[in-house]
Coordinates of N, CA and C in Angstrom, one line a residue:
M1 N -41.3 -54.5 13.4 CA -41.3 -55.2 12.1 C -42.5 -54.6 11.3
E2 N -42.1 -54.3 10.0 CA -43.1 -53.7 9.1 C -43.0 -54.3 7.7
N3 N -44.2 -54.7 7.2 CA -44.3 -55.3 5.9 C -45.3 -54.4 5.1
L4 N -44.8 -53.7 4.1 CA -45.6 -52.8 3.3 C -45.4 -52.9 1.8
K5 N -46.4 -52.5 1.1 CA -46.4 -52.4 -0.3 C -46.7 -51.0 -0.8
N6 N -45.8 -50.4 -1.5 CA -45.9 -49.0 -2.0 C -46.4 -49.0 -3.5
F7 N -47.5 -48.4 -3.7 CA -48.1 -48.4 -5.1 C -48.0 -47.0 -5.7
T8 N -47.3 -46.1 -5.1 CA -47.3 -44.7 -5.5 C -47.0 -44.5 -7.0
V9 N -46.0 -45.3 -7.5 CA -45.6 -45.1 -8.9 C -46.6 -45.6 -9.9
F10 N -47.6 -46.4 -9.4 CA -48.6 -46.9 -10.3 C -49.9 -46.1 -10.2
M11 N -50.0 -45.2 -9.4 CA -51.3 -44.4 -9.2 C -51.6 -43.7 -10.5
K12 N -52.9 -43.6 -10.8 CA -53.4 -43.0 -12.0 C -54.3 -41.8 -11.7
K13 N -54.0 -40.7 -12.4 CA -54.7 -39.4 -12.2 C -56.2 -39.6 -12.4
D14 N -56.6 -40.4 -13.4 CA -58.1 -40.5 -13.7 C -58.8 -41.6 -12.8
N15 N -58.1 -42.2 -11.9 CA -58.8 -43.1 -11.0 C -59.6 -42.4 -9.9
P16 N -60.8 -42.7 -9.7 CA -61.6 -42.1 -8.6 C -61.0 -42.4 -7.2
L17 N -60.3 -43.5 -7.1 CA -59.6 -43.9 -5.9 C -58.3 -44.6 -6.2
N18 N -57.2 -44.2 -5.6 CA -55.9 -44.8 -5.7 C -55.5 -45.4 -4.4
I19 N -54.8 -46.5 -4.5 CA -54.2 -47.1 -3.3 C -52.7 -46.7 -3.3
R20 N -52.3 -46.1 -2.2 CA -51.0 -45.6 -2.1 C -50.1 -46.6 -1.4
L21 N -50.5 -47.0 -0.2 CA -49.7 -47.9 0.6 C -50.6 -48.9 1.3
V22 N -50.2 -50.1 1.5 CA -50.8 -51.2 2.2 C -49.8 -51.8 3.1
G23 N -50.1 -52.0 4.4 CA -49.1 -52.6 5.3 C -49.6 -53.2 6.5
E24 N -48.7 -53.9 7.2 CA -48.9 -54.5 8.5 C -47.7 -54.2 9.3
T25 N -47.9 -53.7 10.6 CA -46.8 -53.3 11.4 C -46.9 -53.9 12.8
V26 N -45.9 -54.5 13.3 CA -45.8 -54.9 14.6 C -44.8 -54.0 15.3
C27 N -45.3 -53.1 16.1 CA -44.6 -52.0 16.7 C -43.6 -52.4 17.8
D28 N -42.6 -51.7 18.0 CA -41.8 -51.8 19.2 C -41.8 -50.5 19.9
E29 N -41.0 -50.4 21.0 CA -41.1 -49.2 21.9 C -40.5 -48.0 21.2
K30 N -39.8 -48.1 20.1 CA -39.2 -47.0 19.4 C -40.2 -46.4 18.3
Y31 N -41.3 -47.1 18.1 CA -42.2 -46.7 17.0 C -42.8 -45.3 17.4
Y32 N -42.7 -44.3 16.5 CA -43.2 -43.0 16.7 C -43.4 -42.3 15.4
I33 N -44.6 -41.9 15.1 CA -44.9 -41.1 13.9 C -45.5 -39.8 14.2
E34 N -45.0 -38.7 13.5 CA -45.5 -37.4 13.7 C -45.5 -36.7 12.4
R35 N -46.6 -36.0 12.1 CA -46.8 -35.2 10.9 C -47.5 -33.9 11.2
R36 N -46.9 -32.8 10.8 CA -47.5 -31.5 11.1 C -48.6 -31.1 10.2
C37 N -48.5 -31.6 8.9 CA -49.6 -31.3 7.9 C -49.6 -32.5 7.0
S38 N -50.3 -33.6 7.4 CA -50.2 -34.9 6.7 C -50.7 -34.8 5.3
D39 N -49.9 -35.5 4.4 CA -50.3 -35.6 3.0 C -51.0 -37.0 2.8
L40 N -51.4 -37.7 3.9 CA -51.9 -39.0 3.8 C -53.4 -39.1 4.3
L41 N -54.1 -39.9 3.6 CA -55.4 -40.3 4.1 C -55.3 -41.8 4.5
S42 N -55.6 -42.2 5.7 CA -55.2 -43.5 6.1 C -56.3 -44.1 7.1
L43 N -56.5 -45.4 7.0 CA -57.3 -46.1 8.0 C -56.4 -47.2 8.7
E44 N -56.4 -47.3 10.0 CA -55.5 -48.3 10.6 C -56.4 -49.1 11.6
Y45 N -56.2 -50.4 11.6 CA -56.9 -51.3 12.4 C -56.0 -51.9 13.4
I46 N -56.3 -51.8 14.7 CA -55.4 -52.4 15.8 C -55.8 -53.8 16.0
V47 N -54.9 -54.7 15.6 CA -55.1 -56.2 15.9 C -54.9 -56.5 17.3
A48 N -53.9 -55.9 17.9 CA -53.6 -56.2 19.3 C -52.8 -55.0 19.9
G49 N -52.8 -54.9 21.2 CA -52.1 -53.8 21.8 C -52.9 -52.5 22.1
E50 N -52.2 -51.5 22.5 CA -52.8 -50.2 22.8 C -51.8 -49.1 22.6
G51 N -52.2 -47.9 22.5 CA -51.3 -46.8 22.3 C -52.0 -45.5 22.3
T52 N -51.4 -44.4 21.8 CA -51.9 -43.1 21.9 C -51.9 -42.4 20.5
L53 N -53.0 -41.7 20.1 CA -53.1 -40.9 18.9 C -53.5 -39.5 19.3
V54 N -52.6 -38.5 19.0 CA -53.0 -37.1 19.2 C -53.2 -36.5 17.8
I55 N -54.4 -36.0 17.6 CA -54.8 -35.5 16.2 C -55.7 -34.3 16.4
N56 N -55.3 -33.2 15.8 CA -56.1 -32.0 15.7 C -56.7 -31.6 17.1
G57 N -55.9 -31.7 18.1 CA -56.3 -31.3 19.4 C -57.0 -32.4 20.3
Q58 N -57.2 -33.6 19.7 CA -57.8 -34.7 20.5 C -56.7 -35.7 20.8
T59 N -56.8 -36.2 22.1 CA -55.9 -37.2 22.5 C -56.7 -38.5 22.7
L60 N -56.4 -39.5 21.9 CA -57.2 -40.7 21.9 C -56.3 -41.9 22.2
H61 N -56.9 -43.0 22.5 CA -56.2 -44.2 22.9 C -56.7 -45.5 22.2
P62 N -56.3 -45.6 20.9 CA -56.7 -46.8 20.1 C -56.1 -48.1 20.8
K63 N -57.0 -49.1 20.8 CA -56.6 -50.4 21.4 C -57.1 -51.5 20.5
S64 N -56.9 -52.7 20.9 CA -57.2 -53.9 20.1 C -58.7 -53.8 19.7
G65 N -59.0 -54.0 18.4 CA -60.4 -54.0 17.9 C -60.8 -52.6 17.4
D66 N -60.0 -51.6 17.6 CA -60.4 -50.2 17.2 C -59.8 -49.9 15.8
V67 N -60.5 -48.9 15.2 CA -60.0 -48.3 13.9 C -59.7 -46.9 14.1
F68 N -58.6 -46.4 13.6 CA -58.4 -44.9 13.7 C -58.2 -44.3 12.3
L69 N -58.6 -43.1 12.1 CA -58.6 -42.4 10.8 C -57.5 -41.3 10.9
L70 N -56.7 -41.2 9.9 CA -55.8 -40.1 9.7 C -56.2 -39.3 8.5
T71 N -56.5 -38.1 8.6 CA -57.0 -37.3 7.4 C -55.9 -36.4 6.8
K72 N -56.1 -36.1 5.6 CA -55.1 -35.2 4.9 C -55.2 -33.8 5.6
G73 N -54.0 -33.2 5.7 CA -54.0 -31.9 6.3 C -54.0 -31.9 7.8
S74 N -54.2 -33.0 8.4 CA -54.2 -33.1 9.9 C -52.9 -33.0 10.5
Q75 N -52.8 -32.5 11.7 CA -51.6 -32.5 12.5 C -51.7 -33.7 13.5
H76 N -50.8 -34.6 13.5 CA -51.0 -35.8 14.4 C -49.7 -36.4 14.7
K77 N -49.7 -37.2 15.8 CA -48.6 -38.1 16.2 C -49.3 -39.3 16.8
Y78 N -48.6 -40.4 16.7 CA -49.1 -41.6 17.3 C -48.0 -42.6 17.6
Y79 N -48.2 -43.3 18.7 CA -47.2 -44.2 19.2 C -47.8 -45.3 20.1
P80 N -47.2 -46.5 20.2 CA -47.8 -47.5 21.0 C -47.4 -47.4 22.5
D81 N -48.1 -48.1 23.3 CA -47.8 -48.3 24.7 C -46.5 -49.3 24.7
P82 N -45.4 -48.8 25.3 CA -44.2 -49.7 25.3 C -44.4 -51.0 26.0
Q83 N -45.4 -51.1 26.9 CA -45.6 -52.4 27.6 C -46.6 -53.3 26.8
N84 N -47.4 -52.7 25.9 CA -48.3 -53.5 25.2 C -48.5 -52.8 23.8
P85 N -47.4 -53.0 22.9 CA -47.4 -52.2 21.7 C -48.4 -52.8 20.6
W86 N -48.7 -51.9 19.7 CA -49.6 -52.3 18.6 C -49.1 -53.4 17.7
H87 N -50.0 -54.2 17.2 CA -49.9 -54.9 16.0 C -51.1 -54.4 15.1
K88 N -50.8 -53.9 13.9 CA -51.9 -53.2 13.2 C -51.7 -53.4 11.7
Y89 N -52.9 -53.4 11.0 CA -53.0 -53.4 9.6 C -53.4 -51.9 9.2
W90 N -52.9 -51.5 8.1 CA -53.2 -50.1 7.7 C -53.2 -49.9 6.2
I91 N -53.9 -48.9 5.7 CA -54.0 -48.6 4.3 C -54.0 -47.1 4.1
C92 N -53.2 -46.6 3.1 CA -53.3 -45.2 2.7 C -53.9 -45.2 1.3
F93 N -54.8 -44.3 1.1 CA -55.5 -44.2 -0.2 C -55.9 -42.8 -0.4
E94 N -56.3 -42.5 -1.7 CA -56.6 -41.1 -2.0 C -57.4 -41.0 -3.3
G95 N -57.9 -39.8 -3.5 CA -58.7 -39.5 -4.7 C -60.1 -39.0 -4.4
P96 N -60.8 -38.5 -5.3 CA -62.1 -37.9 -5.0 C -63.1 -38.9 -4.4
L97 N -63.1 -40.2 -4.8 CA -63.9 -41.2 -4.2 C -63.5 -41.4 -2.7
A98 N -62.2 -41.5 -2.4 CA -61.7 -41.6 -1.1 C -62.2 -40.5 -0.2
E99 N -62.1 -39.2 -0.6 CA -62.6 -38.1 0.1 C -64.1 -38.1 0.3
A100 N -64.8 -38.6 -0.7 CA -66.3 -38.6 -0.6 C -66.7 -39.7 0.4
M101 N -66.0 -40.8 0.5 CA -66.3 -41.8 1.5 C -66.2 -41.3 2.9
V102 N -65.1 -40.5 3.2 CA -64.9 -40.0 4.5 C -66.0 -38.9 4.8
Q103 N -66.3 -38.1 3.9 CA -67.3 -37.0 4.1 C -68.7 -37.5 4.3
L104 N -69.0 -38.6 3.5 CA -70.4 -39.1 3.5 C -70.7 -40.1 4.5
Y105 N -69.7 -40.9 4.9 CA -70.0 -42.0 5.8 C -69.5 -41.7 7.2
L106 N -68.6 -40.8 7.5 CA -68.1 -40.6 8.8 C -68.4 -39.2 9.3
P107 N -68.7 -39.1 10.6 CA -68.9 -37.8 11.2 C -67.7 -36.9 11.2
K108 N -67.8 -35.6 11.1 CA -66.7 -34.7 11.1 C -66.0 -34.7 12.4
N109 N -64.6 -34.6 12.3 CA -63.8 -34.5 13.5 C -63.8 -35.7 14.4
V110 N -64.2 -36.9 13.9 CA -64.1 -38.1 14.7 C -63.1 -39.0 14.1
Y111 N -62.1 -39.4 14.9 CA -61.0 -40.1 14.4 C -60.8 -41.5 14.9
L112 N -61.5 -41.8 16.0 CA -61.4 -43.1 16.6 C -62.7 -43.9 16.6
F113 N -62.7 -45.1 16.2 CA -64.0 -45.9 16.1 C -63.7 -47.2 16.9
E114 N -64.3 -47.3 18.1 CA -64.0 -48.3 19.0 C -64.8 -49.6 18.8
N115 N -64.1 -50.7 19.2 CA -64.8 -52.0 19.3 C -65.4 -52.4 17.9
C116 N -64.6 -52.3 16.9 CA -65.1 -52.6 15.5 C -64.9 -54.1 15.2
H117 N -63.8 -54.6 15.6 CA -63.5 -56.0 15.4 C -63.8 -56.5 13.9
I118 N -63.1 -55.8 13.0 CA -63.2 -56.1 11.6 C -61.9 -56.4 11.0
K119 N -61.1 -57.3 11.8 CA -59.8 -57.7 11.3 C -59.9 -58.3 9.9
K120 N -60.9 -59.1 9.7 CA -61.0 -59.9 8.4 C -61.0 -58.9 7.2
M121 N -61.7 -57.8 7.4 CA -61.8 -56.8 6.3 C -60.4 -56.2 6.0
F122 N -59.6 -55.9 7.0 CA -58.3 -55.3 6.8 C -57.3 -56.4 6.4
S123 N -57.4 -57.6 6.9 CA -56.5 -58.6 6.4 C -56.7 -59.0 5.0
T124 N -58.0 -58.9 4.6 CA -58.3 -59.1 3.1 C -57.7 -58.1 2.3
I125 N -57.7 -56.8 2.7 CA -57.0 -55.7 2.0 C -55.5 -56.0 1.9
F126 N -55.0 -56.4 3.0 CA -53.5 -56.8 3.0 C -53.2 -57.9 2.0
D127 N -54.0 -58.9 2.0 CA -53.8 -60.1 1.1 C -53.9 -59.7 -0.3
I128 N -54.9 -58.8 -0.6 CA -55.1 -58.3 -2.0 C -53.9 -57.5 -2.4
G129 N -53.4 -56.6 -1.6 CA -52.3 -55.8 -1.9 C -51.0 -56.6 -2.2
F130 N -50.9 -57.7 -1.5 CA -49.7 -58.5 -1.7 C -49.8 -59.7 -2.7
N131 N -50.9 -59.7 -3.4 CA -51.2 -60.8 -4.4 C -50.4 -60.4 -5.6
T132 N -49.4 -61.1 -5.9 CA -48.5 -60.8 -7.1 C -49.2 -61.2 -8.4
S133 N -50.3 -61.9 -8.4 CA -50.9 -62.3 -9.6 C -51.9 -61.1 -10.2
Y134 N -52.1 -60.1 -9.3 CA -53.0 -59.0 -9.7 C -52.1 -57.8 -10.2
D135 N -52.6 -57.1 -11.2 CA -52.0 -55.8 -11.6 C -52.6 -54.7 -10.7
Y136 N -52.0 -53.5 -10.8 CA -52.4 -52.4 -9.9 C -53.9 -52.1 -10.0
Q137 N -54.4 -52.1 -11.2 CA -55.8 -51.7 -11.4 C -56.8 -52.7 -10.7
R138 N -56.4 -54.0 -10.9 CA -57.2 -55.1 -10.2 C -57.1 -54.9 -8.7
I139 N -55.9 -54.7 -8.2 CA -55.8 -54.5 -6.7 C -56.6 -53.3 -6.3
T140 N -56.6 -52.2 -7.0 CA -57.3 -51.0 -6.7 C -58.8 -51.3 -6.6
D141 N -59.3 -51.9 -7.7 CA -60.7 -52.2 -7.8 C -61.2 -53.1 -6.6
L142 N -60.4 -54.1 -6.3 CA -60.8 -55.1 -5.2 C -60.8 -54.4 -3.9
I143 N -59.7 -53.6 -3.6 CA -59.6 -52.9 -2.3 C -60.6 -51.9 -2.2
T144 N -61.0 -51.2 -3.3 CA -62.1 -50.2 -3.2 C -63.4 -50.8 -2.6
V145 N -63.7 -52.0 -3.1 CA -64.9 -52.7 -2.6 C -64.8 -52.9 -1.1
E146 N -63.6 -53.4 -0.6 CA -63.4 -53.7 0.8 C -63.5 -52.4 1.6
L147 N -62.9 -51.3 1.1 CA -63.0 -50.0 1.8 C -64.4 -49.6 1.9
L148 N -65.2 -49.7 0.9 CA -66.6 -49.3 1.0 C -67.3 -50.2 2.1
K149 N -67.0 -51.4 2.2 CA -67.6 -52.3 3.2 C -67.2 -51.7 4.6
I150 N -66.0 -51.3 4.8 CA -65.5 -50.8 6.0 C -66.2 -49.5 6.4
F151 N -66.4 -48.6 5.4 CA -67.1 -47.3 5.7 C -68.5 -47.6 6.0
I152 N -69.2 -48.5 5.3 CA -70.6 -48.8 5.6 C -70.7 -49.4 7.1
Y153 N -69.7 -50.2 7.4 CA -69.7 -50.8 8.8 C -69.6 -49.7 9.8
L154 N -68.6 -48.8 9.6 CA -68.4 -47.8 10.6 C -69.6 -46.9 10.8
K155 N -70.2 -46.6 9.7 CA -71.4 -45.7 9.7 C -72.6 -46.4 10.4
S156 N -72.7 -47.7 10.2 CA -73.9 -48.5 10.6 C -73.7 -49.0 12.1
N157 N -72.5 -49.2 12.5 CA -72.3 -50.0 13.8 C -71.6 -49.2 14.9
V158 N -71.0 -48.0 14.6 CA -70.3 -47.3 15.6 C -70.9 -46.0 15.8
L159 N -71.3 -45.7 17.1 CA -72.0 -44.5 17.4 C -70.9 -43.4 17.7
T160 N -70.8 -42.4 16.8 CA -69.7 -41.5 17.0 C -70.1 -40.0 16.8
E161 N -71.4 -39.7 16.6 CA -71.8 -38.4 16.3 C -71.4 -37.4 17.4
E162 N -70.9 -36.2 17.1 CA -70.5 -35.3 18.1 C -71.6 -34.8 19.0
P163 N -72.9 -34.7 18.5 CA -74.0 -34.3 19.4 C -74.1 -35.3 20.6
D164 N -73.8 -36.6 20.3 CA -73.8 -37.6 21.4 C -72.7 -37.4 22.4
L165 N -71.5 -36.9 21.9 CA -70.4 -36.6 22.7 C -70.8 -35.4 23.6
A166 N -71.4 -34.4 23.0 CA -71.9 -33.3 23.8 C -72.9 -33.7 24.9
Q167 N -73.8 -34.6 24.6 CA -74.7 -35.0 25.6 C -74.0 -35.8 26.7
Y168 N -73.0 -36.6 26.3 CA -72.3 -37.3 27.3 C -71.6 -36.3 28.3
V169 N -71.0 -35.3 27.7 CA -70.4 -34.3 28.6 C -71.4 -33.7 29.6
K170 N -72.6 -33.4 29.0 CA -73.6 -32.8 29.9 C -74.0 -33.8 31.0
N171 N -74.1 -35.1 30.6 CA -74.5 -36.1 31.6 C -73.4 -36.2 32.7
M172 N -72.2 -36.1 32.3 CA -71.1 -36.2 33.3 C -71.1 -34.9 34.2
L173 N -71.4 -33.8 33.7 CA -71.5 -32.5 34.5 C -72.7 -32.7 35.5
D174 N -73.8 -33.2 35.0 CA -74.9 -33.4 35.9 C -74.6 -34.3 37.1
K175 N -73.8 -35.3 36.8 CA -73.4 -36.3 37.9 C -72.4 -35.6 38.9
K176 N -71.7 -34.6 38.5 CA -70.7 -33.9 39.3 C -71.2 -32.7 40.0
L177 N -72.5 -32.4 40.0 CA -73.0 -31.2 40.6 C -72.7 -31.1 42.1
T178 N -72.7 -32.2 42.8 CA -72.4 -32.2 44.2 C -71.0 -32.7 44.5
Q179 N -70.1 -32.8 43.5 CA -68.7 -33.2 43.7 C -67.7 -32.2 43.2
P180 N -66.5 -32.3 43.6 CA -65.5 -31.4 43.1 C -65.4 -31.6 41.6
F181 N -65.2 -30.5 40.8 CA -65.2 -30.6 39.4 C -64.0 -30.0 38.8
S182 N -63.4 -30.7 37.8 CA -62.3 -30.1 37.0 C -62.5 -30.5 35.6
L183 N -62.6 -29.4 34.7 CA -62.8 -29.7 33.3 C -61.5 -30.4 32.7
D184 N -60.4 -30.0 33.2 CA -59.2 -30.6 32.7 C -59.2 -32.1 33.0
Q185 N -59.6 -32.5 34.2 CA -59.7 -33.9 34.6 C -60.7 -34.6 33.7
L186 N -61.9 -34.0 33.5 CA -62.9 -34.6 32.7 C -62.4 -34.8 31.2
A187 N -61.7 -33.8 30.7 CA -61.1 -34.0 29.3 C -60.1 -35.1 29.3
K188 N -59.3 -35.2 30.3 CA -58.3 -36.3 30.4 C -59.0 -37.7 30.5
E189 N -60.1 -37.8 31.3 CA -60.8 -39.0 31.4 C -61.5 -39.4 30.1
M190 N -61.9 -38.4 29.3 CA -62.6 -38.7 28.1 C -61.7 -38.8 26.9
C191 N -60.4 -38.5 27.1 CA -59.4 -38.6 26.1 C -59.6 -37.6 25.0
Y192 N -60.1 -36.4 25.3 CA -60.2 -35.3 24.4 C -59.5 -34.0 25.0
S193 N -59.2 -33.1 24.1 CA -58.6 -31.9 24.7 C -59.7 -31.0 25.3
K194 N -59.3 -30.2 26.3 CA -60.3 -29.3 27.0 C -61.0 -28.4 26.0
N195 N -60.3 -27.9 25.0 CA -60.9 -26.9 24.0 C -61.9 -27.7 23.2
H196 N -61.6 -28.9 22.8 CA -62.6 -29.7 22.0 C -63.9 -29.9 22.7
L197 N -63.8 -30.2 24.0 CA -65.1 -30.4 24.8 C -65.8 -29.1 24.9
I198 N -65.1 -28.0 25.2 CA -65.8 -26.7 25.3 C -66.5 -26.4 24.0
N199 N -65.8 -26.6 22.8 CA -66.4 -26.2 21.5 C -67.7 -27.0 21.2
I200 N -67.6 -28.4 21.4 CA -68.8 -29.2 21.1 C -69.9 -28.9 22.1
F201 N -69.6 -28.7 23.3 CA -70.6 -28.4 24.3 C -71.3 -27.0 24.1
E202 N -70.5 -26.0 23.7 CA -71.1 -24.7 23.5 C -71.9 -24.7 22.2
K203 N -71.5 -25.5 21.2 CA -72.3 -25.6 20.0 C -73.6 -26.2 20.2
R204 N -73.7 -27.2 21.1 CA -74.9 -28.0 21.4 C -75.8 -27.3 22.4
F205 N -75.2 -26.7 23.5 CA -76.0 -26.2 24.6 C -75.7 -24.7 24.8
Q206 N -75.7 -24.0 23.7 CA -75.4 -22.5 23.8 C -76.6 -21.8 24.4
E207 N -77.8 -22.4 24.4 CA -79.0 -21.7 24.9 C -79.2 -22.0 26.4
N208 N -78.6 -21.1 27.3 CA -79.0 -21.2 28.7 C -79.2 -19.8 29.2
R209 N -79.4 -19.7 30.5 CA -79.8 -18.4 31.1 C -78.6 -17.4 31.0
T210 N -77.4 -17.8 31.0 CA -76.3 -16.9 30.9 C -76.0 -16.5 29.5
G211 N -76.6 -17.2 28.5 CA -76.4 -16.9 27.1 C -75.2 -17.6 26.6
K212 N -74.5 -18.4 27.5 CA -73.3 -19.1 27.0 C -73.4 -20.6 27.4
G213 N -72.6 -21.4 26.7 CA -72.7 -22.8 26.9 C -71.4 -23.4 27.5
L214 N -70.5 -22.7 28.0 CA -69.3 -23.2 28.6 C -69.6 -24.2 29.7
P215 N -68.9 -25.4 29.7 CA -69.2 -26.4 30.8 C -69.1 -25.8 32.2
E216 N -68.1 -24.9 32.4 CA -67.9 -24.4 33.8 C -69.1 -23.6 34.2
E217 N -69.6 -22.8 33.2 CA -70.8 -21.9 33.5 C -72.0 -22.8 33.8
Y218 N -72.1 -23.8 33.0 CA -73.3 -24.7 33.1 C -73.3 -25.3 34.6
I219 N -72.2 -25.8 35.0 CA -72.2 -26.5 36.3 C -72.3 -25.5 37.4
H220 N -71.7 -24.3 37.3 CA -71.9 -23.3 38.4 C -73.3 -22.9 38.5
E221 N -74.0 -22.7 37.3 CA -75.4 -22.2 37.4 C -76.3 -23.3 38.0
H222 N -76.1 -24.5 37.6 CA -76.9 -25.6 38.2 C -76.6 -25.9 39.6
R223 N -75.4 -25.6 40.1 CA -75.1 -25.7 41.5 C -75.8 -24.7 42.3
R224 N -75.9 -23.5 41.7 CA -76.7 -22.4 42.4 C -78.2 -22.8 42.5
D225 N -78.7 -23.4 41.4 CA -80.1 -23.8 41.4 C -80.3 -24.9 42.5
L226 N -79.4 -25.9 42.5 CA -79.5 -26.9 43.5 C -79.4 -26.4 44.9
G227 N -78.5 -25.5 45.1 CA -78.3 -24.9 46.5 C -79.6 -24.1 46.9
G228 N -80.2 -23.4 45.9 CA -81.4 -22.7 46.2 C -82.6 -23.7 46.6
A229 N -82.6 -24.8 45.9 CA -83.7 -25.8 46.1 C -83.5 -26.4 47.5
L230 N -82.3 -26.6 47.9 CA -82.1 -27.2 49.2 C -82.4 -26.3 50.4
L231 N -82.6 -25.0 50.1 CA -83.0 -24.1 51.2 C -84.4 -24.2 51.6
F232 N -85.2 -24.8 50.7 CA -86.7 -24.8 50.9 C -87.0 -26.2 51.5

């Protein structure tokens, strides 16, 4: 079941932000969306359920209370868990102010914001969008305010910076020094692609004795150090 409002025909070129679509979706097991080069900028809030989002090489699992971001130009697909499908609110918006909000308030290449629990903000956007007593400009102005509240909340309350992700990878590697290690398994456990973890790890920890920051090299080097220390 999907209930949406399409404002495309009302959008104005001189608006700093335009509302394109507002909707609520109760997914079923057939729900599946895939875009190779998205023309949409969207925020989606998961009211209930869980599912999978694959975007720009990352595999994520949005669940109840999470927000996920779909950016223009991204390659993505998303679908619910057939046993526990999503119920979600969502909004598509665009314009220079929309792009500025994403760039200024959210970290780059982060698409999932967990444990937000801001259903009220999204339901307010839905209610505004479906208020027949408002014209398009009034709807746009009111929703812009709500969007700004959401972006401020995400910036202030959700820890998502990539350097923290890189540190988390390093911490996980340190824990596995004396255990069997698989980068593929670690990527699966963290819901990221292997290449994404390699890239953010190398960017953060490129200074080591081998001159490289690949996770495999890091763990092999430190295993040698640990082995040497145990000999004494």
